[in-house]
Amino acid sequence: QLQLQESGPGLVKPSENLSLTCAVSGGSVRGGTYYWGWIRQPPGKGLEWIGSLYYSGSIFHNPSLKSRVTISVDTSKNQFSLKLNSVTAADTAVYYCARHSMVGANFDYWGLGTLVTVSS
Amino acid sequence: QSALTQPPSASGSPGQSVTISCTGTSSDVGSYDYVSWYQHHPGTAPKLIIYEVTQRPSGVPDRFSGSKSGNTASLTVSGLQAEDEADYYCSSYAGRIQVVFGGGTKLTVL
């Protein structure tokens, strides 16, 4: 059974960078017909897709966040990462990592999510 | 890329049916048969319950069904059960590996 687990600091100061990692177990980030993505949910709000990548390096971002987002993959550790620059309080959210199909972009496996609070 | 529009809340009594709408644009919902629905109980991982507008993953009860007309997709939950009380989100492929989600609907089983 594929499992995804987010990890990273739960508290980030304004203007600093947010860094999260998603460890994948029970399957490989390499190959297949899947992308690996990040989604977030601010408190009391809906889900927002941040971006996705394919293990070979193709990366796709939400245009509203593109200039601040870096998504990367480490196939040797079977994990992928998110870096969000220059955070503000508006970036406070539960951050999820998930796998989605190449065709149709349906997210079939999700992590439990990790709350990141931006505060001084 | 704007969020898909969902009603903030919906409700029904056990055994009844409820339908949740998800309205997008001709650039997302209206252009692709790639609408998904997720069930989310707070504190847990969201669960895919419908993909490609009408398809159910293995293990999802057939009480959950999806449809689409124009720029609006719908999720119908038939024979409501207490465990169906959750937040429901739609998403749509929006071209060039872009994904847009809805704002979510809180379903209450009365």
PDB file of C-alpha atoms in Angstrom:
ATOM      1  CA  GLN A   1       0.000   0.000   0.000  1.00  0.00           C
ATOM      2  CA  LEU A   2       1.442   3.330  -1.047  1.00  0.00           C
ATOM      3  CA  GLN A   3       1.982   5.764   1.808  1.00  0.00           C
ATOM      4  CA  LEU A   4       3.038   9.404   1.807  1.00  0.00           C
ATOM      5  CA  GLN A   5       4.312  11.297   4.844  1.00  0.00           C
ATOM      6  CA  GLU A   6       4.935  15.029   5.023  1.00  0.00           C
ATOM      7  CA  SER A   7       7.616  16.436   7.319  1.00  0.00           C
ATOM      8  CA  GLY A   8       9.054  19.829   8.089  1.00  0.00           C
ATOM      9  CA  PRO A   9       8.918  22.738  10.521  1.00  0.00           C
ATOM     10  CA  GLY A  10       5.523  23.570  11.928  1.00  0.00           C
ATOM     11  CA  LEU A  11       6.409  27.225  12.466  1.00  0.00           C
ATOM     12  CA  VAL A  12       8.053  29.585   9.994  1.00  0.00           C
ATOM     13  CA  LYS A  13       8.746  33.277  10.444  1.00  0.00           C
ATOM     14  CA  PRO A  14       7.374  35.815   7.978  1.00  0.00           C
ATOM     15  CA  SER A  15       9.701  36.512   5.014  1.00  0.00           C
ATOM     16  CA  GLU A  16      11.550  33.237   5.581  1.00  0.00           C
ATOM     17  CA  ASN A  17      11.323  30.093   3.463  1.00  0.00           C
ATOM     18  CA  LEU A  18       9.054  27.127   4.058  1.00  0.00           C
ATOM     19  CA  SER A  19      10.555  23.716   3.311  1.00  0.00           C
ATOM     20  CA  LEU A  20       8.666  20.432   3.401  1.00  0.00           C
ATOM     21  CA  THR A  21       9.522  16.901   2.374  1.00  0.00           C
ATOM     22  CA  CYS A  22       7.224  14.059   1.359  1.00  0.00           C
ATOM     23  CA  ALA A  23       8.560  10.564   1.989  1.00  0.00           C
ATOM     24  CA  VAL A  24       7.037   7.878  -0.212  1.00  0.00           C
ATOM     25  CA  SER A  25       6.868   4.253   0.944  1.00  0.00           C
ATOM     26  CA  GLY A  26       5.262   1.164  -0.528  1.00  0.00           C
ATOM     27  CA  GLY A  27       6.052   2.395  -4.036  1.00  0.00           C
ATOM     28  CA  SER A  28       8.543   4.382  -6.060  1.00  0.00           C
ATOM     29  CA  VAL A  29       8.536   7.983  -7.225  1.00  0.00           C
ATOM     30  CA  ARG A  30      10.323   6.769 -10.345  1.00  0.00           C
ATOM     31  CA  GLY A  31       8.485   5.860 -13.464  1.00  0.00           C
ATOM     32  CA  GLY A  32       4.895   4.958 -13.911  1.00  0.00           C
ATOM     33  CA  THR A  33       2.213   7.284 -15.106  1.00  0.00           C
ATOM     34  CA  TYR A  34       1.965   9.465 -12.042  1.00  0.00           C
ATOM     35  CA  TYR A  35       2.877  12.944 -10.941  1.00  0.00           C
ATOM     36  CA  TRP A  36       3.724  13.873  -7.377  1.00  0.00           C
ATOM     37  CA  GLY A  37       2.117  17.015  -6.067  1.00  0.00           C
ATOM     38  CA  TRP A  38       1.592  19.461  -3.237  1.00  0.00           C
ATOM     39  CA  ILE A  39      -1.757  20.848  -2.136  1.00  0.00           C
ATOM     40  CA  ARG A  40      -2.546  23.167   0.759  1.00  0.00           C
ATOM     41  CA  GLN A  41      -5.583  24.141   2.795  1.00  0.00           C
ATOM     42  CA  PRO A  42      -5.575  27.426   4.709  1.00  0.00           C
ATOM     43  CA  PRO A  43      -7.627  27.384   7.922  1.00  0.00           C
ATOM     44  CA  GLY A  44     -11.330  27.472   7.124  1.00  0.00           C
ATOM     45  CA  LYS A  45     -10.735  27.488   3.384  1.00  0.00           C
ATOM     46  CA  GLY A  46     -10.686  25.074   0.482  1.00  0.00           C
ATOM     47  CA  LEU A  47      -7.914  23.121  -1.145  1.00  0.00           C
ATOM     48  CA  GLU A  48      -5.369  24.832  -3.378  1.00  0.00           C
ATOM     49  CA  TRP A  49      -3.086  22.988  -5.771  1.00  0.00           C
ATOM     50  CA  ILE A  50       0.487  24.251  -5.456  1.00  0.00           C
ATOM     51  CA  GLY A  51       2.313  22.236  -8.071  1.00  0.00           C
ATOM     52  CA  SER A  52       3.369  18.812  -9.292  1.00  0.00           C
ATOM     53  CA  LEU A  53       6.382  17.093 -10.725  1.00  0.00           C
ATOM     54  CA  TYR A  54       7.329  13.974 -12.649  1.00  0.00           C
ATOM     55  CA  TYR A  55      10.375  12.096 -11.417  1.00  0.00           C
ATOM     56  CA  SER A  56      12.343  12.918 -14.557  1.00  0.00           C
ATOM     57  CA  GLY A  57      12.144  16.626 -13.801  1.00  0.00           C
ATOM     58  CA  SER A  58       9.032  18.014 -15.479  1.00  0.00           C
ATOM     59  CA  ILE A  59       7.462  20.470 -13.064  1.00  0.00           C
ATOM     60  CA  PHE A  60       4.144  22.299 -13.172  1.00  0.00           C
ATOM     61  CA  HIS A  61       3.046  25.103 -10.869  1.00  0.00           C
ATOM     62  CA  ASN A  62      -0.056  27.003  -9.899  1.00  0.00           C
ATOM     63  CA  PRO A  63       0.472  30.333 -11.697  1.00  0.00           C
ATOM     64  CA  SER A  64      -0.495  32.251  -8.562  1.00  0.00           C
ATOM     65  CA  LEU A  65       2.427  30.763  -6.636  1.00  0.00           C
ATOM     66  CA  LYS A  66       4.900  29.958  -9.379  1.00  0.00           C
ATOM     67  CA  SER A  67       7.404  32.708  -8.617  1.00  0.00           C
ATOM     68  CA  ARG A  68       7.835  31.531  -5.016  1.00  0.00           C
ATOM     69  CA  VAL A  69       7.647  27.758  -5.411  1.00  0.00           C
ATOM     70  CA  THR A  70      10.368  25.189  -5.969  1.00  0.00           C
ATOM     71  CA  ILE A  71       9.454  21.515  -6.211  1.00  0.00           C
ATOM     72  CA  SER A  72      12.144  18.874  -6.494  1.00  0.00           C
ATOM     73  CA  VAL A  73      12.588  15.118  -6.267  1.00  0.00           C
ATOM     74  CA  ASP A  74      15.275  12.901  -4.736  1.00  0.00           C
ATOM     75  CA  THR A  75      14.837   9.489  -6.299  1.00  0.00           C
ATOM     76  CA  SER A  76      17.641   8.000  -4.191  1.00  0.00           C
ATOM     77  CA  LYS A  77      15.633   8.763  -1.053  1.00  0.00           C
ATOM     78  CA  ASN A  78      12.251   8.161  -2.714  1.00  0.00           C
ATOM     79  CA  GLN A  79      10.985  11.557  -1.681  1.00  0.00           C
ATOM     80  CA  PHE A  80      10.049  14.919  -3.103  1.00  0.00           C
ATOM     81  CA  SER A  81      10.131  18.382  -1.622  1.00  0.00           C
ATOM     82  CA  LEU A  82       8.461  21.767  -1.583  1.00  0.00           C
ATOM     83  CA  LYS A  83      10.102  25.101  -0.958  1.00  0.00           C
ATOM     84  CA  LEU A  84       8.005  28.238  -0.703  1.00  0.00           C
ATOM     85  CA  ASN A  85       9.910  31.497  -0.498  1.00  0.00           C
ATOM     86  CA  SER A  86       9.153  34.714   1.353  1.00  0.00           C
ATOM     87  CA  VAL A  87       6.172  33.414   3.273  1.00  0.00           C
ATOM     88  CA  THR A  88       3.478  35.557   4.860  1.00  0.00           C
ATOM     89  CA  ALA A  89       0.612  34.789   7.208  1.00  0.00           C
ATOM     90  CA  ALA A  90      -1.463  33.944   4.133  1.00  0.00           C
ATOM     91  CA  ASP A  91       0.721  30.892   3.630  1.00  0.00           C
ATOM     92  CA  THR A  92      -0.425  29.398   6.929  1.00  0.00           C
ATOM     93  CA  ALA A  93      -2.099  26.137   5.959  1.00  0.00           C
ATOM     94  CA  VAL A  94      -2.154  22.384   6.198  1.00  0.00           C
ATOM     95  CA  TYR A  95       0.156  21.181   3.450  1.00  0.00           C
ATOM     96  CA  TYR A  96      -0.538  17.834   1.796  1.00  0.00           C
ATOM     97  CA  CYS A  97       1.560  15.795  -0.574  1.00  0.00           C
ATOM     98  CA  ALA A  98      -0.215  13.440  -2.949  1.00  0.00           C
ATOM     99  CA  ARG A  99       0.129  11.334  -6.067  1.00  0.00           C
ATOM    100  CA  HIS A 100      -1.973  12.028  -9.130  1.00  0.00           C
ATOM    101  CA  SER A 101      -2.552  10.429 -12.483  1.00  0.00           C
ATOM    102  CA  MET A 102      -0.976  11.842 -15.626  1.00  0.00           C
ATOM    103  CA  VAL A 103      -4.321  11.642 -17.356  1.00  0.00           C
ATOM    104  CA  GLY A 104      -7.041  13.494 -15.562  1.00  0.00           C
ATOM    105  CA  ALA A 105      -5.014  14.638 -12.548  1.00  0.00           C
ATOM    106  CA  ASN A 106      -6.974  12.692  -9.959  1.00  0.00           C
ATOM    107  CA  PHE A 107      -5.171  12.502  -6.624  1.00  0.00           C
ATOM    108  CA  ASP A 108      -5.444   8.891  -5.452  1.00  0.00           C
ATOM    109  CA  TYR A 109      -2.994   8.779  -2.549  1.00  0.00           C
ATOM    110  CA  TRP A 110      -2.530  11.545   0.001  1.00  0.00           C
ATOM    111  CA  GLY A 111      -0.434  12.165   3.058  1.00  0.00           C
ATOM    112  CA  LEU A 112      -2.112  13.105   6.327  1.00  0.00           C
ATOM    113  CA  GLY A 113      -0.961  16.690   5.951  1.00  0.00           C
ATOM    114  CA  THR A 114       1.186  18.911   8.109  1.00  0.00           C
ATOM    115  CA  LEU A 115       0.202  22.264   9.575  1.00  0.00           C
ATOM    116  CA  VAL A 116       2.600  25.092   8.862  1.00  0.00           C
ATOM    117  CA  THR A 117       2.017  28.324  10.724  1.00  0.00           C
ATOM    118  CA  VAL A 118       3.674  31.534   9.595  1.00  0.00           C
ATOM    119  CA  SER A 119       4.182  33.755  12.604  1.00  0.00           C
ATOM    120  CA  SER A 120       6.896  35.719  14.312  1.00  0.00           C
TER     121      SER A 120
ATOM    122  CA  GLN B   1      -6.967  30.070 -12.533  1.00  0.00           C
ATOM    123  CA  SER B   2      -9.972  30.613 -10.225  1.00  0.00           C
ATOM    124  CA  ALA B   3     -11.300  28.114  -7.740  1.00  0.00           C
ATOM    125  CA  LEU B   4     -14.306  26.060  -8.717  1.00  0.00           C
ATOM    126  CA  THR B   5     -17.537  27.169  -7.035  1.00  0.00           C
ATOM    127  CA  GLN B   6     -19.239  24.846  -4.575  1.00  0.00           C
ATOM    128  CA  PRO B   7     -22.055  25.575  -2.112  1.00  0.00           C
ATOM    129  CA  PRO B   8     -20.564  25.939   1.364  1.00  0.00           C
ATOM    130  CA  SER B   9     -23.013  23.518   2.901  1.00  0.00           C
ATOM    131  CA  ALA B  10     -25.497  20.762   2.121  1.00  0.00           C
ATOM    132  CA  SER B  11     -27.583  18.510   4.298  1.00  0.00           C
ATOM    133  CA  GLY B  12     -29.941  15.593   4.253  1.00  0.00           C
ATOM    134  CA  SER B  13     -31.522  13.009   6.503  1.00  0.00           C
ATOM    135  CA  PRO B  14     -30.372   9.402   6.658  1.00  0.00           C
ATOM    136  CA  GLY B  15     -31.587   7.498   3.631  1.00  0.00           C
ATOM    137  CA  GLN B  16     -32.147  10.610   1.544  1.00  0.00           C
ATOM    138  CA  SER B  17     -30.149  11.780  -1.451  1.00  0.00           C
ATOM    139  CA  VAL B  18     -28.179  14.984  -1.696  1.00  0.00           C
ATOM    140  CA  THR B  19     -26.461  16.576  -4.677  1.00  0.00           C
ATOM    141  CA  ILE B  20     -23.485  18.921  -4.490  1.00  0.00           C
ATOM    142  CA  SER B  21     -22.648  21.135  -7.449  1.00  0.00           C
ATOM    143  CA  CYS B  22     -19.262  22.270  -8.695  1.00  0.00           C
ATOM    144  CA  THR B  23     -19.208  25.098 -11.206  1.00  0.00           C
ATOM    145  CA  GLY B  24     -16.180  25.986 -13.263  1.00  0.00           C
ATOM    146  CA  THR B  25     -15.580  27.529 -16.637  1.00  0.00           C
ATOM    147  CA  SER B  26     -15.130  26.528 -20.234  1.00  0.00           C
ATOM    148  CA  SER B  27     -11.387  26.346 -19.508  1.00  0.00           C
ATOM    149  CA  ASP B  28     -11.645  23.596 -16.930  1.00  0.00           C
ATOM    150  CA  VAL B  29     -14.859  21.686 -16.119  1.00  0.00           C
ATOM    151  CA  GLY B  30     -16.419  22.539 -19.470  1.00  0.00           C
ATOM    152  CA  SER B  31     -13.414  21.439 -21.503  1.00  0.00           C
ATOM    153  CA  TYR B  32     -12.365  18.189 -19.882  1.00  0.00           C
ATOM    154  CA  ASP B  33     -14.067  15.077 -18.548  1.00  0.00           C
ATOM    155  CA  TYR B  34     -11.516  15.102 -15.749  1.00  0.00           C
ATOM    156  CA  VAL B  35     -13.519  16.121 -12.723  1.00  0.00           C
ATOM    157  CA  SER B  36     -12.709  14.414  -9.435  1.00  0.00           C
ATOM    158  CA  TRP B  37     -14.430  14.440  -6.061  1.00  0.00           C
ATOM    159  CA  TYR B  38     -12.824  13.971  -2.670  1.00  0.00           C
ATOM    160  CA  GLN B  39     -14.290  13.155   0.729  1.00  0.00           C
ATOM    161  CA  HIS B  40     -12.435  14.703   3.633  1.00  0.00           C
ATOM    162  CA  HIS B  41     -12.982  13.963   7.282  1.00  0.00           C
ATOM    163  CA  PRO B  42     -10.996  16.595   9.224  1.00  0.00           C
ATOM    164  CA  GLY B  43      -7.712  15.298  10.521  1.00  0.00           C
ATOM    165  CA  THR B  44      -7.486  12.576   7.908  1.00  0.00           C
ATOM    166  CA  ALA B  45      -6.205  12.382   4.356  1.00  0.00           C
ATOM    167  CA  PRO B  46      -8.706  13.355   1.653  1.00  0.00           C
ATOM    168  CA  LYS B  47     -10.129  10.327  -0.134  1.00  0.00           C
ATOM    169  CA  LEU B  48     -10.774  10.114  -3.875  1.00  0.00           C
ATOM    170  CA  ILE B  49     -14.371   8.994  -4.420  1.00  0.00           C
ATOM    171  CA  ILE B  50     -15.055   9.958  -8.042  1.00  0.00           C
ATOM    172  CA  TYR B  51     -12.693  10.522 -10.962  1.00  0.00           C
ATOM    173  CA  GLU B  52     -13.190  11.290 -14.643  1.00  0.00           C
ATOM    174  CA  VAL B  53     -16.644  12.685 -13.812  1.00  0.00           C
ATOM    175  CA  THR B  54     -18.387   9.354 -13.193  1.00  0.00           C
ATOM    176  CA  GLN B  55     -15.826   6.702 -12.254  1.00  0.00           C
ATOM    177  CA  ARG B  56     -15.584   5.233  -8.767  1.00  0.00           C
ATOM    178  CA  PRO B  57     -12.311   3.848  -7.405  1.00  0.00           C
ATOM    179  CA  SER B  58     -12.411   0.330  -6.102  1.00  0.00           C
ATOM    180  CA  GLY B  59     -14.037   0.178  -2.687  1.00  0.00           C
ATOM    181  CA  VAL B  60     -16.150   3.329  -3.007  1.00  0.00           C
ATOM    182  CA  PRO B  61     -19.839   2.521  -2.527  1.00  0.00           C
ATOM    183  CA  ASP B  62     -22.120   2.963  -5.512  1.00  0.00           C
ATOM    184  CA  ARG B  63     -24.146   5.365  -3.372  1.00  0.00           C
ATOM    185  CA  PHE B  64     -21.695   7.963  -4.662  1.00  0.00           C
ATOM    186  CA  SER B  65     -22.185   9.051  -8.255  1.00  0.00           C
ATOM    187  CA  GLY B  66     -20.985  11.881 -10.440  1.00  0.00           C
ATOM    188  CA  SER B  67     -22.209  13.712 -13.498  1.00  0.00           C
ATOM    189  CA  LYS B  68     -21.457  16.789 -15.558  1.00  0.00           C
ATOM    190  CA  SER B  69     -23.370  19.203 -17.723  1.00  0.00           C
ATOM    191  CA  GLY B  70     -21.574  22.065 -19.396  1.00  0.00           C
ATOM    192  CA  ASN B  71     -19.417  23.895 -16.896  1.00  0.00           C
ATOM    193  CA  THR B  72     -21.054  22.280 -13.854  1.00  0.00           C
ATOM    194  CA  ALA B  73     -20.261  18.918 -12.322  1.00  0.00           C
ATOM    195  CA  SER B  74     -22.307  17.276  -9.609  1.00  0.00           C
ATOM    196  CA  LEU B  75     -21.817  14.693  -6.899  1.00  0.00           C
ATOM    197  CA  THR B  76     -24.857  12.787  -5.677  1.00  0.00           C
ATOM    198  CA  VAL B  77     -24.822  10.825  -2.456  1.00  0.00           C
ATOM    199  CA  SER B  78     -27.766   8.448  -2.259  1.00  0.00           C
ATOM    200  CA  GLY B  79     -29.003   6.614   0.807  1.00  0.00           C
ATOM    201  CA  LEU B  80     -27.230   9.038   3.135  1.00  0.00           C
ATOM    202  CA  GLN B  81     -25.453   7.461   6.072  1.00  0.00           C
ATOM    203  CA  ALA B  82     -24.019   9.056   9.187  1.00  0.00           C
ATOM    204  CA  GLU B  83     -20.477   8.332   8.036  1.00  0.00           C
ATOM    205  CA  ASP B  84     -21.046  10.403   4.892  1.00  0.00           C
ATOM    206  CA  GLU B  85     -20.882  13.552   6.999  1.00  0.00           C
ATOM    207  CA  ALA B  86     -17.666  15.194   5.793  1.00  0.00           C
ATOM    208  CA  ASP B  87     -16.276  17.926   3.612  1.00  0.00           C
ATOM    209  CA  TYR B  88     -16.447  17.289  -0.126  1.00  0.00           C
ATOM    210  CA  TYR B  89     -14.172  18.898  -2.698  1.00  0.00           C
ATOM    211  CA  CYS B  90     -14.255  18.824  -6.449  1.00  0.00           C
ATOM    212  CA  SER B  91     -11.294  19.337  -8.722  1.00  0.00           C
ATOM    213  CA  SER B  92     -10.824  19.666 -12.434  1.00  0.00           C
ATOM    214  CA  TYR B  93      -7.966  19.351 -14.843  1.00  0.00           C
ATOM    215  CA  ALA B  94      -7.469  22.750 -16.463  1.00  0.00           C
ATOM    216  CA  GLY B  95      -5.027  21.958 -19.254  1.00  0.00           C
ATOM    217  CA  ARG B  96      -1.205  21.983 -19.410  1.00  0.00           C
ATOM    218  CA  ILE B  97      -0.950  19.999 -16.168  1.00  0.00           C
ATOM    219  CA  GLN B  98      -2.908  22.569 -14.189  1.00  0.00           C
ATOM    220  CA  VAL B  99      -5.375  21.567 -11.498  1.00  0.00           C
ATOM    221  CA  VAL B 100      -8.065  23.643  -9.831  1.00  0.00           C
ATOM    222  CA  PHE B 101     -10.029  22.706  -6.714  1.00  0.00           C
ATOM    223  CA  GLY B 102     -13.383  23.830  -5.402  1.00  0.00           C
ATOM    224  CA  GLY B 103     -13.883  25.661  -2.148  1.00  0.00           C
ATOM    225  CA  GLY B 104     -15.468  22.648  -0.497  1.00  0.00           C
ATOM    226  CA  THR B 105     -18.946  21.707   0.734  1.00  0.00           C
ATOM    227  CA  LYS B 106     -19.677  20.622   4.274  1.00  0.00           C
ATOM    228  CA  LEU B 107     -22.223  17.815   4.159  1.00  0.00           C
ATOM    229  CA  THR B 108     -24.305  17.377   7.302  1.00  0.00           C
ATOM    230  CA  VAL B 109     -26.377  14.276   7.913  1.00  0.00           C
ATOM    231  CA  LEU B 110     -29.316  15.445   9.996  1.00  0.00           C
TER     232      LEU B 110
END
